[in-house]
Short mmCIF file of C-alpha atoms and ligand atoms in Angstrom, two decimals:
data_model
loop_
_atom_site.label_atom_id
_atom_site.label_comp_id
_atom_site.label_asym_id
_atom_site.label_seq_id
_atom_site.Cartn_x
_atom_site.Cartn_y
_atom_site.Cartn_z
CA MET A 17 20.23 29.49 -4.20
CA SER A 18 17.00 27.77 -5.17
CA SER A 19 14.20 27.43 -2.66
CA ILE A 20 14.52 23.65 -2.54
CA LEU A 21 18.25 23.72 -1.92
CA ARG A 22 17.76 26.42 0.68
CA ALA A 23 15.11 24.38 2.47
CA LEU A 24 17.35 21.33 2.40
CA SER A 25 20.54 23.03 3.51
CA CYS A 26 18.78 24.41 6.59
CA ALA A 27 18.62 20.89 7.95
CA ASP A 28 21.58 20.57 10.33
CA ASP A 29 22.58 17.08 9.24
CA TYR A 30 22.33 17.82 5.51
CA ASP A 31 25.32 16.42 3.64
CA PRO A 32 24.61 15.89 -0.06
CA GLU A 33 27.77 13.79 -0.35
CA SER A 34 26.54 11.26 2.19
CA LEU A 35 22.92 11.35 3.17
CA THR A 36 21.33 8.54 5.15
CA VAL A 37 18.33 6.76 3.65
CA THR A 38 16.16 7.96 6.53
CA ARG A 39 17.20 11.59 6.14
CA ALA A 40 16.78 11.57 2.35
CA GLY A 41 13.28 10.14 2.75
CA GLU A 42 12.38 12.75 5.38
CA LEU A 43 13.69 15.62 3.25
CA ILE A 44 11.66 14.52 0.24
CA LEU A 45 8.49 14.12 2.29
CA SER A 46 9.01 17.50 3.94
CA LEU A 47 8.67 19.15 0.52
CA VAL A 48 6.04 17.18 -1.40
CA GLU A 49 2.40 18.20 -0.95
CA PRO A 50 -0.77 16.70 -2.38
CA VAL A 51 -1.85 17.84 -5.83
CA ALA A 52 -4.82 20.17 -5.92
CA GLY A 53 -7.79 19.03 -7.92
CA SER A 54 -10.37 16.34 -7.44
CA GLU A 55 -13.18 14.65 -9.29
CA ARG A 56 -16.29 12.73 -8.38
CA ALA A 57 -16.36 9.12 -9.51
CA PHE A 58 -18.41 5.95 -9.20
CA ILE A 59 -16.90 3.88 -6.35
CA ARG A 60 -16.06 1.03 -8.76
CA ARG A 61 -13.66 3.40 -10.54
CA GLY A 62 -11.96 4.22 -7.25
CA LEU A 63 -9.54 1.28 -6.92
CA ASN A 64 -6.03 2.55 -6.01
CA ARG A 65 -7.29 6.12 -5.84
CA ILE A 66 -7.21 8.45 -2.83
CA LEU A 67 -10.27 9.94 -1.13
CA ALA A 68 -10.31 13.74 -1.32
CA GLU A 69 -12.84 14.17 1.52
CA ASP A 70 -14.18 12.31 4.52
CA VAL A 71 -17.08 10.00 3.80
CA ILE A 72 -19.75 10.37 6.46
CA ALA A 73 -21.95 7.33 7.05
CA PRO A 74 -25.47 8.27 5.89
CA VAL A 75 -27.03 5.29 7.72
CA ASP A 76 -26.30 2.99 10.63
CA VAL A 77 -24.41 -0.17 9.70
CA PRO A 78 -26.01 -2.56 10.24
CA ALA A 79 -29.25 -0.70 9.76
CA HIS A 80 -31.24 -3.00 12.12
CA ASP A 81 -30.62 -5.28 15.08
CA ASN A 82 -30.15 -8.65 13.42
CA SER A 83 -29.12 -12.19 14.13
CA ALA A 84 -25.50 -13.33 13.73
CA MET A 85 -26.52 -17.01 13.57
CA ASP A 86 -29.23 -19.38 12.41
CA GLY A 87 -31.24 -20.24 15.52
CA TYR A 88 -33.98 -18.88 17.78
CA ALA A 89 -34.56 -15.34 19.04
CA LEU A 90 -36.02 -14.96 22.52
CA ARG A 91 -36.23 -12.83 25.66
CA HIS A 92 -33.46 -13.62 28.06
CA ALA A 93 -35.82 -12.80 30.94
CA ASP A 94 -38.01 -15.77 29.90
CA LEU A 95 -35.20 -18.26 30.55
CA ARG A 96 -35.11 -20.03 33.88
CA ALA A 97 -32.01 -19.38 35.94
CA GLN A 98 -31.38 -23.11 36.30
CA GLY A 99 -32.32 -25.94 33.97
CA GLU A 100 -34.12 -26.00 30.63
CA THR A 101 -36.82 -23.63 29.44
CA ARG A 102 -39.64 -24.53 27.06
CA LEU A 103 -40.79 -21.70 24.74
CA ARG A 104 -43.59 -21.72 22.17
CA LEU A 105 -42.60 -20.87 18.55
CA ALA A 106 -44.49 -17.81 17.31
CA GLY A 107 -43.14 -17.71 13.74
CA VAL A 108 -40.11 -17.41 11.46
CA ALA A 109 -37.86 -14.41 10.60
CA TYR A 110 -35.85 -14.64 7.36
CA ALA A 111 -33.09 -12.32 6.11
CA GLY A 112 -34.96 -9.71 4.12
CA ARG A 113 -38.37 -10.95 5.37
CA ALA A 114 -39.01 -9.91 8.95
CA TYR A 115 -41.46 -11.65 11.30
CA ALA A 116 -44.32 -9.18 11.37
CA GLY A 117 -46.34 -10.47 14.34
CA ALA A 118 -45.99 -9.77 18.02
CA VAL A 119 -44.03 -12.13 20.26
CA ALA A 120 -45.76 -12.76 23.57
CA PRO A 121 -43.87 -13.56 26.81
CA GLY A 122 -42.82 -17.21 26.83
CA GLU A 123 -42.52 -17.28 23.02
CA ALA A 124 -39.53 -17.48 20.66
CA VAL A 125 -39.06 -16.94 16.92
CA ARG A 126 -37.13 -19.13 14.55
CA ILE A 127 -34.51 -16.77 13.02
CA MET A 128 -31.99 -16.91 10.16
CA THR A 129 -28.61 -15.16 9.96
CA GLY A 130 -29.08 -11.52 9.00
CA ALA A 131 -32.81 -11.48 9.77
CA VAL A 132 -34.18 -8.50 11.72
CA VAL A 133 -34.74 -9.47 15.36
CA PRO A 134 -38.41 -8.87 16.32
CA THR A 135 -39.03 -6.05 18.81
CA GLY A 136 -38.61 -7.06 22.44
CA LEU A 137 -36.30 -10.03 21.83
CA ASP A 138 -32.71 -9.65 22.99
CA THR A 139 -30.92 -12.97 22.66
CA VAL A 140 -30.28 -15.58 19.96
CA VAL A 141 -29.73 -19.23 20.76
CA ILE A 142 -28.02 -21.25 18.03
CA GLN A 143 -30.09 -24.01 16.53
CA GLU A 144 -27.61 -26.81 17.37
CA THR A 145 -28.21 -26.41 21.13
CA VAL A 146 -32.00 -26.44 20.98
CA THR A 147 -34.38 -29.40 20.99
CA ILE A 148 -37.60 -29.08 19.01
CA GLU A 149 -40.73 -30.56 20.50
CA GLY A 150 -43.81 -30.00 18.34
CA ASP A 151 -44.40 -26.26 18.12
CA SER A 152 -42.07 -25.55 21.04
CA ILE A 153 -38.34 -25.49 21.65
CA VAL A 154 -36.40 -26.54 24.71
CA VAL A 155 -33.48 -24.23 25.48
CA PRO A 156 -30.69 -25.46 27.75
CA ALA A 157 -29.37 -23.33 30.62
CA GLY A 158 -26.32 -21.08 30.31
CA GLN A 159 -27.42 -18.60 27.62
CA ARG A 160 -25.90 -15.11 27.81
CA ARG A 161 -28.13 -12.06 27.32
CA GLY A 162 -27.40 -10.40 23.94
CA GLN A 163 -25.48 -13.35 22.49
CA HIS A 164 -25.31 -13.78 18.69
CA PHE A 165 -26.84 -10.38 18.26
CA ARG A 166 -25.60 -7.73 15.82
CA TYR A 167 -26.76 -4.34 17.04
CA ALA A 168 -27.88 -1.57 14.69
CA GLY A 169 -24.95 0.83 14.20
CA GLU A 170 -22.36 -1.46 15.85
CA ASP A 171 -20.11 -1.22 12.75
CA LEU A 172 -20.75 2.45 12.11
CA ARG A 173 -23.18 5.05 13.36
CA ALA A 174 -24.91 7.39 10.93
CA GLY A 175 -23.02 10.72 11.01
CA GLN A 176 -19.63 9.14 11.84
CA ALA A 177 -16.70 9.41 9.38
CA ALA A 178 -16.60 5.99 7.77
CA LEU A 179 -13.43 6.81 5.82
CA VAL A 180 -11.23 9.89 6.07
CA ALA A 181 -9.67 12.04 3.36
CA GLY A 182 -6.33 10.60 2.31
CA THR A 183 -7.48 6.98 2.46
CA LEU A 184 -6.32 4.69 -0.31
CA LEU A 185 -9.27 2.82 -1.76
CA ARG A 186 -8.73 -0.92 -1.81
CA PRO A 187 -11.39 -3.59 -2.22
CA ALA A 188 -12.25 -3.45 1.51
CA GLU A 189 -12.84 0.32 1.43
CA ILE A 190 -14.85 0.05 -1.77
CA GLY A 191 -17.00 -2.65 -0.17
CA LEU A 192 -17.44 -0.48 2.93
CA LEU A 193 -18.63 2.41 0.76
CA ALA A 194 -21.09 0.09 -0.96
CA SER A 195 -22.35 -1.13 2.44
CA LEU A 196 -23.25 2.48 3.21
CA GLY A 197 -25.11 2.87 -0.06
CA VAL A 198 -22.53 5.40 -1.27
CA VAL A 199 -22.44 5.48 -5.07
CA GLU A 200 -19.96 8.26 -5.80
CA VAL A 201 -16.97 9.65 -3.93
CA LYS A 202 -14.69 12.65 -4.32
CA LEU A 203 -11.22 11.48 -5.37
CA ARG A 204 -7.95 13.32 -5.71
CA ARG A 205 -7.15 13.67 -9.36
CA CYS A 206 -4.79 11.09 -10.87
CA VAL A 207 -1.18 12.17 -10.94
CA ARG A 208 0.58 12.03 -14.29
CA ILE A 209 4.17 10.87 -14.28
CA ALA A 210 6.64 10.99 -17.18
CA VAL A 211 9.19 8.22 -17.53
CA PHE A 212 12.19 7.94 -19.77
CA SER A 213 15.39 5.97 -19.87
CA THR A 214 18.69 7.51 -20.81
CA GLY A 215 21.68 5.84 -22.40
CA ASP A 216 23.37 5.43 -25.77
CA GLU A 217 23.70 1.71 -25.11
CA LEU A 218 19.96 1.09 -24.75
CA CYS A 219 18.12 -0.99 -27.30
CA SER A 220 14.34 -0.80 -27.48
CA LEU A 221 12.26 -3.97 -27.54
CA GLY A 222 11.61 -5.35 -31.02
CA HIS A 223 15.13 -4.58 -32.20
CA GLU A 224 18.09 -6.88 -32.48
CA LEU A 225 20.75 -6.20 -29.79
CA GLY A 226 23.75 -4.47 -31.40
CA GLU A 227 27.36 -4.58 -30.24
CA GLY A 228 27.60 -3.45 -26.59
CA GLN A 229 23.86 -2.80 -26.30
CA VAL A 230 21.43 -3.82 -23.54
CA TYR A 231 17.68 -3.90 -23.71
CA ASP A 232 16.00 -1.01 -21.94
CA SER A 233 14.38 -2.75 -18.98
CA ASN A 234 14.13 0.21 -16.58
CA ARG A 235 11.31 1.88 -18.47
CA TYR A 236 9.25 -1.29 -18.10
CA THR A 237 9.83 -1.72 -14.38
CA LEU A 238 9.28 2.01 -13.77
CA ALA A 239 6.13 2.28 -15.88
CA THR A 240 4.57 -0.78 -14.27
CA MET A 241 5.56 0.20 -10.70
CA LEU A 242 3.92 3.56 -11.39
CA GLU A 243 0.81 1.96 -12.79
CA ARG A 244 0.45 -0.33 -9.77
CA LEU A 245 0.66 2.79 -7.65
CA GLY A 246 -2.30 4.21 -9.53
CA CYS A 247 -0.41 6.84 -11.55
CA GLU A 248 -1.09 7.80 -15.13
CA VAL A 249 2.16 7.17 -17.03
CA LEU A 250 3.58 9.16 -19.92
CA ASP A 251 6.15 6.80 -21.48
CA MET A 252 8.67 8.93 -23.35
CA GLY A 253 10.89 6.09 -24.52
CA VAL A 254 14.68 6.15 -24.60
CA VAL A 255 16.52 9.44 -24.72
CA ARG A 256 20.10 9.37 -25.93
CA ASP A 257 23.03 10.76 -23.95
CA GLN A 258 22.87 14.06 -25.84
CA PRO A 259 22.30 17.31 -23.94
CA GLU A 260 19.86 18.73 -26.54
CA ALA A 261 17.72 15.59 -26.61
CA LEU A 262 17.68 15.36 -22.81
CA GLU A 263 16.81 19.01 -22.40
CA ALA A 264 13.94 18.73 -24.87
CA ALA A 265 12.61 15.61 -23.09
CA LEU A 266 12.79 17.21 -19.63
CA LEU A 267 11.01 20.36 -20.82
CA GLU A 268 8.30 18.40 -22.62
CA ALA A 269 7.71 16.21 -19.56
CA ALA A 270 7.70 19.18 -17.18
CA ALA A 271 5.08 20.93 -19.30
CA SER A 272 2.47 18.19 -18.88
CA CYS A 273 3.32 16.06 -15.82
CA ASP A 274 3.35 16.23 -12.04
CA ALA A 275 6.65 14.37 -11.77
CA ILE A 276 9.41 12.99 -13.97
CA VAL A 277 11.23 9.76 -13.20
CA THR A 278 14.32 9.02 -15.26
CA SER A 279 16.96 6.32 -15.10
CA GLY A 280 20.66 6.60 -15.84
CA GLY A 281 23.05 9.45 -16.35
CA VAL A 282 23.18 10.75 -12.78
CA SER A 283 26.63 9.54 -11.81
CA VAL A 284 29.91 11.17 -12.71
CA GLY A 285 30.73 9.53 -16.07
CA ASP A 286 31.54 11.59 -19.14
CA ALA A 287 28.10 10.91 -20.66
CA ASP A 288 26.13 11.60 -17.46
CA PHE A 289 24.32 14.74 -18.60
CA VAL A 290 21.04 14.25 -16.75
CA ARG A 291 22.23 15.81 -13.49
CA VAL A 292 23.72 18.82 -15.27
CA LEU A 293 20.58 19.46 -17.31
CA MET A 294 18.22 19.05 -14.42
CA ALA A 295 20.23 21.69 -12.60
CA LYS A 296 20.20 23.97 -15.64
CA LEU A 297 16.44 23.72 -16.08
CA GLY A 298 15.28 23.57 -12.48
CA GLU A 299 16.24 23.36 -8.83
CA VAL A 300 17.94 20.11 -8.07
CA ALA A 301 19.89 18.47 -5.29
CA PHE A 302 22.32 15.74 -6.26
CA TRP A 303 22.61 13.27 -3.52
CA LYS A 304 25.00 10.52 -2.74
CA ILE A 305 22.88 8.43 -0.47
CA ALA A 306 24.64 6.12 1.97
CA MET A 307 22.97 3.03 0.56
CA LYS A 308 23.59 0.04 -1.64
CA PRO A 309 22.37 -0.27 -4.30
CA GLY A 310 21.26 3.15 -5.51
CA ARG A 311 23.87 5.61 -4.30
CA PRO A 312 23.46 8.54 -6.70
CA MET A 313 20.08 10.20 -7.05
CA ALA A 314 18.89 13.57 -8.25
CA PHE A 315 15.86 15.10 -6.58
CA GLY A 316 14.31 18.43 -7.36
CA LYS A 317 11.83 20.37 -9.43
CA ILE A 318 11.44 21.95 -12.83
CA GLY A 319 8.74 24.57 -12.44
CA GLY A 320 5.96 22.75 -10.58
CA THR A 321 7.10 19.29 -11.67
CA TRP A 322 9.00 17.03 -9.30
CA LEU A 323 12.13 15.35 -10.59
CA PHE A 324 13.58 12.01 -9.63
CA GLY A 325 16.77 11.17 -11.48
CA LEU A 326 17.42 7.55 -10.55
CA PRO A 327 20.61 5.63 -11.25
CA GLY A 328 20.81 3.34 -14.27
CA ASN A 329 21.40 -0.06 -12.76
CA PRO A 330 18.12 -1.99 -12.91
CA VAL A 331 18.06 -3.14 -9.28
CA ALA A 332 19.16 0.28 -8.06
CA VAL A 333 16.22 1.74 -9.99
CA MET A 334 13.73 -0.48 -8.21
CA VAL A 335 15.25 -0.03 -4.76
CA SER A 336 15.39 3.76 -5.04
CA PHE A 337 11.89 3.82 -6.48
CA TYR A 338 10.45 1.86 -3.55
CA GLN A 339 12.43 3.70 -0.88
CA PHE A 340 12.03 7.28 -2.15
CA VAL A 341 9.83 7.74 -5.20
CA ARG A 342 6.92 5.63 -3.99
CA PRO A 343 6.38 7.46 -0.68
CA ALA A 344 6.86 10.80 -2.43
CA LEU A 345 4.29 9.99 -5.10
CA LEU A 346 1.81 8.72 -2.52
CA ALA A 347 2.18 12.05 -0.72
CA LEU A 348 1.67 13.82 -4.05
CA MET A 349 -1.42 11.70 -4.63
CA GLY A 350 -2.72 12.84 -1.24
CA ARG A 351 -2.44 9.61 0.71
CA LEU A 352 -2.07 9.82 4.48
CA PRO A 353 1.28 8.43 5.62
CA ALA A 354 1.07 4.64 5.96
CA PRO A 355 4.34 2.98 6.91
CA LEU A 356 4.98 -0.36 5.25
CA PRO A 357 5.17 -3.36 7.52
CA GLN A 358 8.75 -4.25 8.40
CA PHE A 359 9.57 -7.04 10.79
CA ARG A 360 12.47 -9.15 11.97
CA VAL A 361 13.17 -12.78 11.13
CA PRO A 362 16.23 -14.99 11.50
CA CYS A 363 18.57 -14.83 8.51
CA ALA A 364 19.44 -18.32 7.30
CA VAL A 365 22.73 -17.28 5.68
CA PRO A 366 25.67 -15.07 6.70
CA LEU A 367 25.75 -11.63 5.04
CA LYS A 368 28.66 -9.28 4.44
CA LYS A 369 27.79 -5.73 5.29
CA ALA A 370 29.83 -2.54 5.67
CA ALA A 371 28.71 -0.27 8.51
CA GLY A 372 27.92 3.31 7.49
CA ARG A 373 25.35 2.69 4.77
CA SER A 374 21.98 0.99 4.43
CA GLU A 375 21.84 -2.09 2.25
CA PHE A 376 18.80 -3.54 0.54
CA LEU A 377 19.29 -7.18 -0.38
CA ARG A 378 16.81 -9.20 -2.36
CA GLY A 379 15.41 -11.78 0.01
CA LEU A 380 13.22 -14.83 -0.01
CA LEU A 381 11.05 -15.40 3.04
CA PHE A 382 10.54 -19.14 3.46
CA GLN A 383 9.21 -21.48 6.09
CA GLU A 384 11.38 -24.08 7.78
CA ASP A 385 10.27 -26.22 10.71
CA GLY A 386 7.24 -23.98 11.11
CA GLU A 387 9.31 -20.80 11.40
CA TRP A 388 9.73 -18.03 8.85
CA ARG A 389 13.31 -17.25 7.87
CA VAL A 390 14.93 -15.29 5.11
CA ARG A 391 17.79 -15.92 2.71
CA THR A 392 19.17 -13.93 -0.20
CA THR A 393 18.23 -14.71 -3.79
CA GLY A 394 21.51 -15.43 -5.53
CA ALA A 395 23.91 -12.84 -6.88
CA GLN A 396 23.13 -9.38 -5.53
CA GLY A 397 24.85 -7.13 -8.12
CA SER A 398 22.87 -3.95 -8.75
CA GLY A 399 22.42 -4.89 -12.41
CA ILE A 400 21.06 -8.37 -11.72
CA LEU A 401 17.27 -8.18 -12.07
CA ARG A 402 16.91 -11.91 -11.62
CA SER A 403 17.64 -11.40 -7.91
CA MET A 404 14.58 -9.09 -7.78
CA ALA A 405 12.37 -11.41 -9.78
CA GLU A 406 13.10 -14.33 -7.43
CA ALA A 407 12.62 -12.24 -4.29
CA ASN A 408 9.53 -11.75 -2.15
CA CYS A 409 11.08 -9.21 0.23
CA PHE A 410 13.89 -6.78 0.79
CA ILE A 411 16.33 -7.60 3.56
CA VAL A 412 17.01 -4.19 5.09
CA LEU A 413 20.41 -3.93 6.76
CA GLU A 414 20.41 -0.73 8.73
CA HIS A 415 23.00 2.05 8.44
CA GLU A 416 25.10 1.12 11.47
CA ARG A 417 24.94 -2.61 11.07
CA GLY A 418 28.01 -4.71 10.21
CA ASN A 419 28.27 -8.34 9.05
CA VAL A 420 25.39 -10.66 9.83
CA ALA A 421 26.05 -14.18 11.09
CA ALA A 422 23.70 -17.01 10.08
CA GLY A 423 20.82 -17.16 12.54
CA GLU A 424 20.93 -13.45 13.48
CA MET A 425 17.73 -11.45 13.23
CA VAL A 426 17.38 -9.10 10.25
CA SER A 427 14.64 -6.68 9.15
CA VAL A 428 12.57 -7.53 6.10
CA GLN A 429 10.09 -5.56 4.03
CA PRO A 430 7.69 -7.83 2.16
CA MET A 431 7.35 -6.81 -1.47
CA GLU A 432 3.62 -7.45 -1.62
CA GLY A 433 2.01 -4.31 -0.40
CA LEU A 434 4.47 -2.01 -2.11
CA VAL A 435 1.68 -0.70 -4.31
P1 AMP B 24 24.33 4.84 -15.79
O1 AMP B 24 23.82 5.21 -14.46
O2 AMP B 24 23.68 5.58 -16.90
O3 AMP B 24 25.82 4.95 -15.82
O4 AMP B 24 23.98 3.30 -16.01
C1 AMP B 24 24.49 2.32 -15.11
C2 AMP B 24 24.29 0.92 -15.66
O5 AMP B 24 22.91 0.67 -15.82
C3 AMP B 24 24.91 0.69 -17.03
O6 AMP B 24 25.46 -0.61 -17.03
C4 AMP B 24 23.73 0.78 -17.95
O7 AMP B 24 23.91 0.05 -19.13
C5 AMP B 24 22.60 0.23 -17.13
N1 AMP B 24 21.34 0.81 -17.56
C6 AMP B 24 21.10 2.13 -17.65
N2 AMP B 24 19.86 2.36 -18.09
C7 AMP B 24 19.28 1.14 -18.28
C8 AMP B 24 18.00 0.71 -18.74
N3 AMP B 24 17.08 1.59 -19.06
N4 AMP B 24 17.76 -0.61 -18.81
C9 AMP B 24 18.71 -1.50 -18.46
N5 AMP B 24 19.94 -1.15 -18.03
C10 AMP B 24 20.25 0.15 -17.96
MG1 MG B 25 24.09 5.95 -18.82
#
């Protein structure tokens, strides 16, 4: 028995004929480890990439005590406990141009947002509350010591980990790195993923549809989902339902890629050779997952290359990709686990649901009378991509759940954020 199948069959609730979505996801994640290999890159090249090491803040952020508002910096001790206080203006502090002089007791400094607060001053009073009288200001009572002050190092202290290994770099992280003056970071290497579609009925774009043919859409959804995830994609086109062609494609992909994602040919039809060949060439588990859509799926390895044999139906491809392939590839890319937000909203329509499997419906979150609700997007057949295109979330009906009455709460997973 192969090492993967052995590892899987040790799990006490392992039933390849009926695996829950949760269990299948856990089994995959228990096996996939981050790729070795990293490279240094300019932070601007880091979007959607994963940090390979902690980034330690080389400086305090902010580097100096500075003002959070336009106003006047002063010593709180100079303010009278009751009533107004008159203070003489000693000078002006601009962002990037500090006030160089000393500030004597009883004096204040006009200060702009971001300007360094002169030594000895501890409070900023916003300009709207102050009255100017000649070269003095009159400050009303009720000022709090330390107000409108940004302290050096309050964001981050020099020597602290600003970002940890395994962090996905998004614009906020890239900005944070820039705020530290970091130019280059160590990134996990890009993962390279091979994609091909299988099926004798598939017609490639640019050709006229023949009798009984369908355009190959899966390769386009798969390649672009992979690209949004930050993977390098090897697009191997359409492979016919012929064992020799499929074997050659699998071997070629395994030789140069970290993972292979295919669509079609994993059920039990007479032309479903993918599952058989994957098993011949590598170690593979064929799973019937208790879910709709996306029941059959092959998962395994050829040599060091992970294999995901997804079903052929276009919606099933996307659902199984988001539920299983995406988290697995993020783990392969070295990202720390980051569960997607899932929350509950009232369902505006009744839903039919059989208990004993998870269902992923295409949903539209919409606002009505100030409250967010969800409804389904038209026909939900697993071949109907339009229901995906019109959706902005998945409605997740859990394994044990039965029919849903209108108004009942259901779980949703927003589609934005699936990258
Ligand atoms: P299969 O799993 O190979 O039996 O395919 C199931 C259904 O999905 C069939 O109706 C196929 O025509 C359709 N299908 C398979 N591959 C693709 C593809 N790449 N693009 C669009 N539809 C496909
Ligand atoms: Mg097929």
